[in-house]
PDB file of C-alpha atoms and ligand atoms in Angstrom:
ATOM      1  CA  MET A  19      75.127 102.202  99.531  1.00 94.00           C
ATOM      2  CA  ALA A  20      72.789 101.913 102.521  1.00 97.00           C
ATOM      3  CA  TRP A  21      71.269 105.246 101.574  1.00 97.00           C
ATOM      4  CA  CYS A  22      70.778 104.153  97.963  1.00 94.00           C
ATOM      5  CA  ILE A  23      69.131 100.912  99.040  1.00 95.00           C
ATOM      6  CA  TRP A  24      66.676 102.906 101.123  1.00 95.00           C
ATOM      7  CA  ARG A  25      66.225 105.814  98.721  1.00 93.00           C
ATOM      8  CA  TYR A  26      65.607 103.708  95.613  1.00 90.00           C
ATOM      9  CA  ARG A  27      63.700 100.902  97.293  1.00 92.00           C
ATOM     10  CA  TYR A  28      60.788  99.327  95.485  1.00 91.00           C
ATOM     11  CA  GLN A  29      57.666 101.433  95.286  1.00 92.00           C
ATOM     12  CA  LYS A  30      54.624 100.325  93.467  1.00 92.00           C
ATOM     13  CA  ASP A  31      54.096 103.357  91.251  1.00 91.00           C
ATOM     14  CA  ARG A  32      57.801 104.120  90.644  1.00 90.00           C
ATOM     15  CA  LYS A  33      59.647 102.886  87.566  1.00 88.00           C
ATOM     16  CA  ALA A  34      63.379 102.830  86.790  1.00 85.00           C
ATOM     17  CA  GLU A  35      64.519 104.999  83.907  1.00 84.00           C
ATOM     18  CA  TYR A  36      66.873 103.606  81.226  1.00 86.00           C
ATOM     19  CA  LYS A  37      69.597 106.162  80.432  1.00 83.00           C
ATOM     20  CA  PRO A  38      72.277 104.637  78.208  1.00 83.00           C
ATOM     21  CA  GLU A  39      73.485 107.867  76.551  1.00 87.00           C
ATOM     22  CA  ASP A  40      73.347 110.409  79.350  1.00 90.00           C
ATOM     23  CA  LYS A  41      76.510 112.457  78.814  1.00 92.00           C
ATOM     24  CA  LYS A  42      76.174 114.438  82.022  1.00 93.00           C
ATOM     25  CA  LEU A  43      75.728 111.319  84.124  1.00 90.00           C
ATOM     26  CA  GLU A  44      78.699 109.594  82.476  1.00 92.00           C
ATOM     27  CA  TRP A  45      80.894 112.609  82.997  1.00 94.00           C
ATOM     28  CA  ASN A  46      79.967 112.938  86.679  1.00 95.00           C
ATOM     29  CA  LEU A  47      80.518 109.248  87.275  1.00 93.00           C
ATOM     30  CA  THR A  48      83.921 109.516  85.616  1.00 95.00           C
ATOM     31  CA  TRP A  49      85.332 112.368  87.679  1.00 96.00           C
ATOM     32  CA  ILE A  50      83.780 111.304  90.975  1.00 97.00           C
ATOM     33  CA  THR A  51      85.211 107.803  90.544  1.00 97.00           C
ATOM     34  CA  THR A  52      88.603 109.230  89.550  1.00 97.00           C
ATOM     35  CA  LEU A  53      88.724 111.449  92.630  1.00 97.00           C
ATOM     36  CA  GLY A  54      87.580 108.597  94.844  1.00 96.00           C
ATOM     37  CA  VAL A  55      90.229 106.173  93.602  1.00 96.00           C
ATOM     38  CA  ALA A  56      92.960 108.842  93.837  1.00 95.00           C
ATOM     39  CA  ALA A  57      91.929 109.676  97.410  1.00 95.00           C
ATOM     40  CA  LEU A  58      92.074 106.011  98.353  1.00 94.00           C
ATOM     41  CA  LEU A  59      95.500 105.445  96.796  1.00 94.00           C
ATOM     42  CA  ALA A  60      97.335 108.719  97.504  1.00 94.00           C
ATOM     43  CA  PRO A  61      98.089 108.046 101.213  1.00 92.00           C
ATOM     44  CA  GLY A  62      99.793 104.833 100.078  1.00 92.00           C
ATOM     45  CA  LEU A  63     102.378 106.875  98.163  1.00 93.00           C
ATOM     46  CA  VAL A  64     103.588 108.449 101.414  1.00 93.00           C
ATOM     47  CA  VAL A  65     104.095 105.002 102.930  1.00 91.00           C
ATOM     48  CA  TRP A  66     105.659 103.730  99.712  1.00 92.00           C
ATOM     49  CA  LYS A  67     108.216 106.538  99.806  1.00 93.00           C
ATOM     50  CA  ASP A  68     109.366 105.417 103.281  1.00 91.00           C
ATOM     51  CA  TYR A  69     109.435 101.829 102.107  1.00 92.00           C
ATOM     52  CA  VAL A  70     111.904 102.464  99.290  1.00 92.00           C
ATOM     53  CA  THR A  71     113.891 105.418 100.668  1.00 95.00           C
ATOM     54  CA  VAL A  72     116.840 103.569 102.111  1.00 94.00           C
ATOM     55  CA  PRO A  73     118.770 105.178 104.992  1.00 94.00           C
ATOM     56  CA  LYS A  74     122.477 105.640 104.369  1.00 92.00           C
ATOM     57  CA  ASP A  75     123.572 103.299 107.158  1.00 91.00           C
ATOM     58  CA  ALA A  76     121.491 100.361 105.890  1.00 93.00           C
ATOM     59  CA  MET A  77     123.555  97.286 105.088  1.00 93.00           C
ATOM     60  CA  PRO A  78     122.818  95.813 101.655  1.00 94.00           C
ATOM     61  CA  ILE A  79     121.936  92.130 101.683  1.00 95.00           C
ATOM     62  CA  GLU A  80     121.290  90.357  98.447  1.00 95.00           C
ATOM     63  CA  VAL A  81     118.546  87.753  98.321  1.00 95.00           C
ATOM     64  CA  VAL A  82     118.640  85.460  95.313  1.00 94.00           C
ATOM     65  CA  ALA A  83     115.523  83.445  94.621  1.00 94.00           C
ATOM     66  CA  TYR A  84     115.414  80.346  92.463  1.00 92.00           C
ATOM     67  CA  GLN A  85     113.062  77.468  91.879  1.00 91.00           C
ATOM     68  CA  TRP A  86     112.745  76.690  94.786  1.00 91.00           C
ATOM     69  CA  GLY A  87     114.817  78.228  97.478  1.00 93.00           C
ATOM     70  CA  TRP A  88     116.837  81.175  98.713  1.00 94.00           C
ATOM     71  CA  LYS A  89     120.477  82.212  98.668  1.00 93.00           C
ATOM     72  CA  TYR A  90     121.961  85.251 100.333  1.00 94.00           C
ATOM     73  CA  ARG A  91     125.004  87.407  99.787  1.00 92.00           C
ATOM     74  CA  LEU A  92     126.390  89.825 102.317  1.00 93.00           C
ATOM     75  CA  PRO A  93     129.010  92.473 101.687  1.00 92.00           C
ATOM     76  CA  GLY A  94     132.309  91.801 103.391  1.00 84.00           C
ATOM     77  CA  GLU A  95     134.281  94.344 105.362  1.00 83.00           C
ATOM     78  CA  ASP A  96     134.125  96.875 102.539  1.00 84.00           C
ATOM     79  CA  GLY A  97     130.359  97.055 102.959  1.00 84.00           C
ATOM     80  CA  VAL A  98     129.882  96.861  99.191  1.00 87.00           C
ATOM     81  CA  LEU A  99     128.393  94.005  97.231  1.00 88.00           C
ATOM     82  CA  GLY A 100     130.396  93.022  94.171  1.00 88.00           C
ATOM     83  CA  LYS A 101     128.877  93.350  90.740  1.00 89.00           C
ATOM     84  CA  THR A 102     126.841  90.591  89.197  1.00 87.00           C
ATOM     85  CA  ASP A 103     125.495  89.973  85.758  1.00 85.00           C
ATOM     86  CA  ILE A 104     123.057  87.417  84.462  1.00 83.00           C
ATOM     87  CA  LYS A 105     125.528  86.502  81.732  1.00 84.00           C
ATOM     88  CA  PHE A 106     127.873  85.045  84.389  1.00 85.00           C
ATOM     89  CA  ILE A 107     125.242  82.734  85.841  1.00 82.00           C
ATOM     90  CA  ASN A 108     125.947  79.049  85.354  1.00 77.00           C
ATOM     91  CA  ASP A 109     126.021  75.917  87.492  1.00 73.00           C
ATOM     92  CA  GLU A 110     129.372  76.894  88.918  1.00 73.00           C
ATOM     93  CA  ASN A 111     128.494  80.512  89.536  1.00 79.00           C
ATOM     94  CA  PRO A 112     124.842  80.559  90.596  1.00 77.00           C
ATOM     95  CA  PHE A 113     125.009  84.135  91.872  1.00 85.00           C
ATOM     96  CA  GLY A 114     126.388  85.371  88.561  1.00 86.00           C
ATOM     97  CA  LEU A 115     129.243  87.135  90.329  1.00 87.00           C
ATOM     98  CA  ASN A 116     131.751  89.155  88.429  1.00 86.00           C
ATOM     99  CA  PHE A 117     135.027  87.684  89.690  1.00 84.00           C
ATOM    100  CA  ASP A 118     136.966  90.636  88.298  1.00 85.00           C
ATOM    101  CA  ASP A 119     135.203  93.127  90.534  1.00 85.00           C
ATOM    102  CA  PRO A 120     137.426  93.668  93.597  1.00 84.00           C
ATOM    103  CA  ASN A 121     134.343  94.355  95.707  1.00 86.00           C
ATOM    104  CA  SER A 122     133.117  90.812  95.249  1.00 84.00           C
ATOM    105  CA  LYS A 123     136.225  89.184  96.780  1.00 84.00           C
ATOM    106  CA  ASP A 124     135.101  89.617 100.382  1.00 86.00           C
ATOM    107  CA  ASP A 125     131.412  89.010  99.747  1.00 88.00           C
ATOM    108  CA  LEU A 126     129.967  86.353 102.012  1.00 89.00           C
ATOM    109  CA  LEU A 127     127.923  83.700 100.262  1.00 88.00           C
ATOM    110  CA  VAL A 128     125.193  81.903 102.163  1.00 88.00           C
ATOM    111  CA  ASP A 129     123.840  78.999 100.185  1.00 84.00           C
ATOM    112  CA  GLY A 130     121.394  76.601 101.775  1.00 82.00           C
ATOM    113  CA  GLY A 131     121.704  78.166 105.222  1.00 87.00           C
ATOM    114  CA  ASP A 132     119.673  80.585 107.267  1.00 93.00           C
ATOM    115  CA  LEU A 133     119.998  84.308 107.025  1.00 94.00           C
ATOM    116  CA  HIS A 134     120.915  86.124 110.217  1.00 95.00           C
ATOM    117  CA  LEU A 135     120.266  89.792 110.887  1.00 95.00           C
ATOM    118  CA  GLN A 136     121.466  91.987 113.702  1.00 95.00           C
ATOM    119  CA  ILE A 137     118.819  93.575 115.870  1.00 95.00           C
ATOM    120  CA  ASN A 138     118.282  97.333 115.445  1.00 94.00           C
ATOM    121  CA  LYS A 139     120.504  97.470 112.345  1.00 94.00           C
ATOM    122  CA  PRO A 140     118.761  98.653 109.195  1.00 96.00           C
ATOM    123  CA  VAL A 141     119.147  96.389 106.194  1.00 95.00           C
ATOM    124  CA  LYS A 142     118.392  96.888 102.548  1.00 95.00           C
ATOM    125  CA  PHE A 143     117.218  93.738 100.805  1.00 96.00           C
ATOM    126  CA  GLU A 144     118.333  93.681  97.193  1.00 95.00           C
ATOM    127  CA  LEU A 145     116.151  91.135  95.496  1.00 96.00           C
ATOM    128  CA  ARG A 146     117.053  89.074  92.455  1.00 94.00           C
ATOM    129  CA  SER A 147     115.575  86.062  90.764  1.00 93.00           C
ATOM    130  CA  ILE A 148     117.446  83.780  88.426  1.00 90.00           C
ATOM    131  CA  ASP A 149     114.436  82.131  86.823  1.00 90.00           C
ATOM    132  CA  VAL A 150     110.822  83.208  87.326  1.00 94.00           C
ATOM    133  CA  LEU A 151     108.906  85.701  89.442  1.00 96.00           C
ATOM    134  CA  HIS A 152     109.293  85.136  93.185  1.00 96.00           C
ATOM    135  CA  ASN A 153     108.519  87.319  96.187  1.00 96.00           C
ATOM    136  CA  PHE A 154     110.568  87.699  99.366  1.00 95.00           C
ATOM    137  CA  TYR A 155     108.115  87.710 102.235  1.00 95.00           C
ATOM    138  CA  VAL A 156     108.638  87.463 105.965  1.00 95.00           C
ATOM    139  CA  PRO A 157     105.178  88.035 107.439  1.00 95.00           C
ATOM    140  CA  GLN A 158     106.472  89.487 110.717  1.00 94.00           C
ATOM    141  CA  PHE A 159     108.523  92.065 108.801  1.00 93.00           C
ATOM    142  CA  ARG A 160     105.315  93.449 107.284  1.00 91.00           C
ATOM    143  CA  GLY A 161     107.080  93.738 103.979  1.00 90.00           C
ATOM    144  CA  LYS A 162     107.331  91.921 100.697  1.00 92.00           C
ATOM    145  CA  MET A 163     108.263  92.581  97.144  1.00 95.00           C
ATOM    146  CA  ASP A 164     108.361  90.777  93.825  1.00 96.00           C
ATOM    147  CA  MET A 165     111.679  89.503  92.541  1.00 96.00           C
ATOM    148  CA  VAL A 166     111.903  89.912  88.808  1.00 95.00           C
ATOM    149  CA  PRO A 167     114.465  88.139  86.613  1.00 91.00           C
ATOM    150  CA  GLY A 168     116.851  90.681  85.102  1.00 89.00           C
ATOM    151  CA  MET A 169     116.319  93.461  87.614  1.00 92.00           C
ATOM    152  CA  ILE A 170     117.040  94.286  91.245  1.00 93.00           C
ATOM    153  CA  THR A 171     114.110  95.314  93.393  1.00 95.00           C
ATOM    154  CA  PHE A 172     114.584  96.417  96.986  1.00 95.00           C
ATOM    155  CA  TYR A 173     113.084  97.489 100.264  1.00 95.00           C
ATOM    156  CA  TRP A 174     114.530  98.120 103.670  1.00 95.00           C
ATOM    157  CA  LEU A 175     113.673  97.575 107.302  1.00 95.00           C
ATOM    158  CA  THR A 176     115.117  97.517 110.784  1.00 95.00           C
ATOM    159  CA  PRO A 177     114.492  94.342 112.789  1.00 95.00           C
ATOM    160  CA  ILE A 178     113.418  95.407 116.285  1.00 95.00           C
ATOM    161  CA  ARG A 179     113.173  92.107 118.112  1.00 95.00           C
ATOM    162  CA  THR A 180     115.166  88.912 118.148  1.00 94.00           C
ATOM    163  CA  GLY A 181     113.620  85.697 116.964  1.00 94.00           C
ATOM    164  CA  ASP A 182     113.310  83.036 114.399  1.00 96.00           C
ATOM    165  CA  PHE A 183     111.121  83.874 111.427  1.00 96.00           C
ATOM    166  CA  GLU A 184     109.947  82.037 108.347  1.00 96.00           C
ATOM    167  CA  VAL A 185     110.653  83.244 104.833  1.00 95.00           C
ATOM    168  CA  LEU A 186     107.942  82.535 102.328  1.00 95.00           C
ATOM    169  CA  CYS A 187     107.685  83.020  98.618  1.00 95.00           C
ATOM    170  CA  ALA A 188     104.605  85.124  97.966  1.00 95.00           C
ATOM    171  CA  GLU A 189     104.469  84.745  94.204  1.00 95.00           C
ATOM    172  CA  TYR A 190     103.200  81.550  92.672  1.00 95.00           C
ATOM    173  CA  CYS A 191     106.337  80.219  90.998  1.00 94.00           C
ATOM    174  CA  GLY A 192     105.734  76.643  89.994  1.00 93.00           C
ATOM    175  CA  THR A 193     105.101  73.219  91.456  1.00 94.00           C
ATOM    176  CA  GLY A 194     107.562  73.685  94.339  1.00 94.00           C
ATOM    177  CA  HIS A 195     106.196  77.070  95.362  1.00 95.00           C
ATOM    178  CA  TYR A 196     104.625  75.789  98.578  1.00 94.00           C
ATOM    179  CA  ALA A 197     107.977  74.433  99.733  1.00 92.00           C
ATOM    180  CA  MET A 198     109.979  77.571  98.974  1.00 94.00           C
ATOM    181  CA  ARG A 199     110.716  78.392 102.564  1.00 93.00           C
ATOM    182  CA  GLY A 200     113.624  79.729 104.510  1.00 93.00           C
ATOM    183  CA  ARG A 201     114.544  81.086 107.905  1.00 94.00           C
ATOM    184  CA  VAL A 202     115.645  84.494 109.052  1.00 96.00           C
ATOM    185  CA  ILE A 203     117.070  84.737 112.526  1.00 95.00           C
ATOM    186  CA  VAL A 204     117.374  88.113 114.211  1.00 95.00           C
ATOM    187  CA  ASP A 205     120.263  88.025 116.670  1.00 94.00           C
ATOM    188  CA  GLU A 206     121.795  90.167 119.348  1.00 95.00           C
ATOM    189  CA  LYS A 207     125.097  91.676 118.239  1.00 93.00           C
ATOM    190  CA  ASN A 208     127.366  88.931 119.647  1.00 94.00           C
ATOM    191  CA  ASP A 209     125.388  86.050 118.211  1.00 94.00           C
ATOM    192  CA  TYR A 210     125.257  87.833 114.891  1.00 93.00           C
ATOM    193  CA  ASN A 211     129.010  88.391 114.811  1.00 92.00           C
ATOM    194  CA  ASN A 212     129.621  84.735 115.675  1.00 93.00           C
ATOM    195  CA  TRP A 213     127.465  83.676 112.768  1.00 92.00           C
ATOM    196  CA  LEU A 214     129.102  86.197 110.474  1.00 90.00           C
ATOM    197  CA  ALA A 215     132.583  84.924 111.356  1.00 89.00           C
ATOM    198  CA  LYS A 216     131.606  81.436 110.193  1.00 88.00           C
ATOM    199  CA  GLN A 217     130.562  82.540 106.717  1.00 88.00           C
ATOM    200  CA  ILE A 218     133.039  82.072 103.924  1.00 85.00           C
ATOM    201  CA  THR A 219     134.143  84.786 101.535  1.00 86.00           C
ATOM    202  CA  LEU A 220     134.182  84.355  97.798  1.00 85.00           C
ATOM    203  CA  GLU A 221     137.965  84.744  97.731  1.00 82.00           C
ATOM    204  CA  LYS A 222     138.517  81.955 100.270  1.00 83.00           C
ATOM    205  CA  MET A 223     136.074  79.731  98.497  1.00 79.00           C
ATOM    206  CA  LEU A 224     137.777  80.217  95.150  1.00 79.00           C
ATOM    207  CA  ALA A 225     141.183  79.553  96.683  1.00 79.00           C
ATOM    208  CA  ARG A 226     139.970  76.440  98.424  1.00 76.00           C
ATOM    209  CA  ASN A 227     138.287  75.101  95.325  1.00 72.00           C
ATOM    210  CA  LYS A 228     141.402  75.765  93.295  1.00 72.00           C
ATOM    211  CA  LYS A 229     143.462  73.840  95.827  1.00 73.00           C
ATOM    212  CA  ASN A 230     141.028  70.953  95.685  1.00 70.00           C
ATOM    213  CA  ASN A 231     141.215  71.207  91.933  1.00 62.00           C
ATOM    214  CA  LYS A 232     137.553  71.976  91.771  1.00 60.00           C
ATOM    215  CA  SER A 233     135.960  74.704  89.846  1.00 55.00           C
ATOM    216  CA  TYR A 234     133.982  77.359  91.654  1.00 52.00           C
ATOM    217  CA  GLU A 235     131.372  75.729  93.784  1.00 52.00           C
ATOM    218  CA  LEU A 236     129.252  76.897  96.628  1.00 52.00           C
ATOM    219  CA  VAL A 237     129.571  74.872  99.781  1.00 48.00           C
ATOM    220  CA  LYS A 238     126.410  74.070 101.632  1.00 48.00           C
ATOM    221  CA  ASN A 239     126.153  75.870 104.896  1.00 46.00           C
ATOM    222  CA  THR A 240     124.684  73.390 107.304  1.00 43.00           C
ATOM    223  CA  GLN A 241     123.873  75.658 110.241  1.00 41.00           C
TER     224      GLN A 241
HETATM  225 CU1   CU B  29     108.980  81.485  94.506  1.00 92.89          CU
END
């Protein structure tokens, strides 16, 4: 650009030429621009591949976004998240869990509380939204992705230092968007296990609610 500014600077006896139908010029502009854009974007594909190629030992953690907040679901001892379906979502089953799937029985449901992660343990965030577009973003994690109703998007990471981090929604999602915040706390192993032990499984919650003659209901986690 600097060269062009200098090369084509104003000169008294020089006049610009109008060339609206120059086929050769159009063609050159087309392929040079195409190559330029491809060269700029191609290195991103290498990084993208790392971003979405999940290592086998990564623990799946489901993040459910809604207007306006976050819920989380962790696999229980089986390490597998139970199936969900949007058709099961209602006030009593906000995660849309399939109660018939045996894998969902030991899932841990975190509603209204903070999410804890264990340091140096890779996690795969499986992202869902139950209403509109949201985006799970923790600035210090250097990662974010849109959450799209009706599909599961994902990325993975390994937290490498302990701390207390803010979750933000990075997709404008309505009047409460600015307040759609959460906390992620990265713990040492012991602290993490203590937190994990306090979380309630779906099976226990269903049993307890049945005893109290209540239908399925998530209990607010006040930690
Ligand atoms: Cu949002």
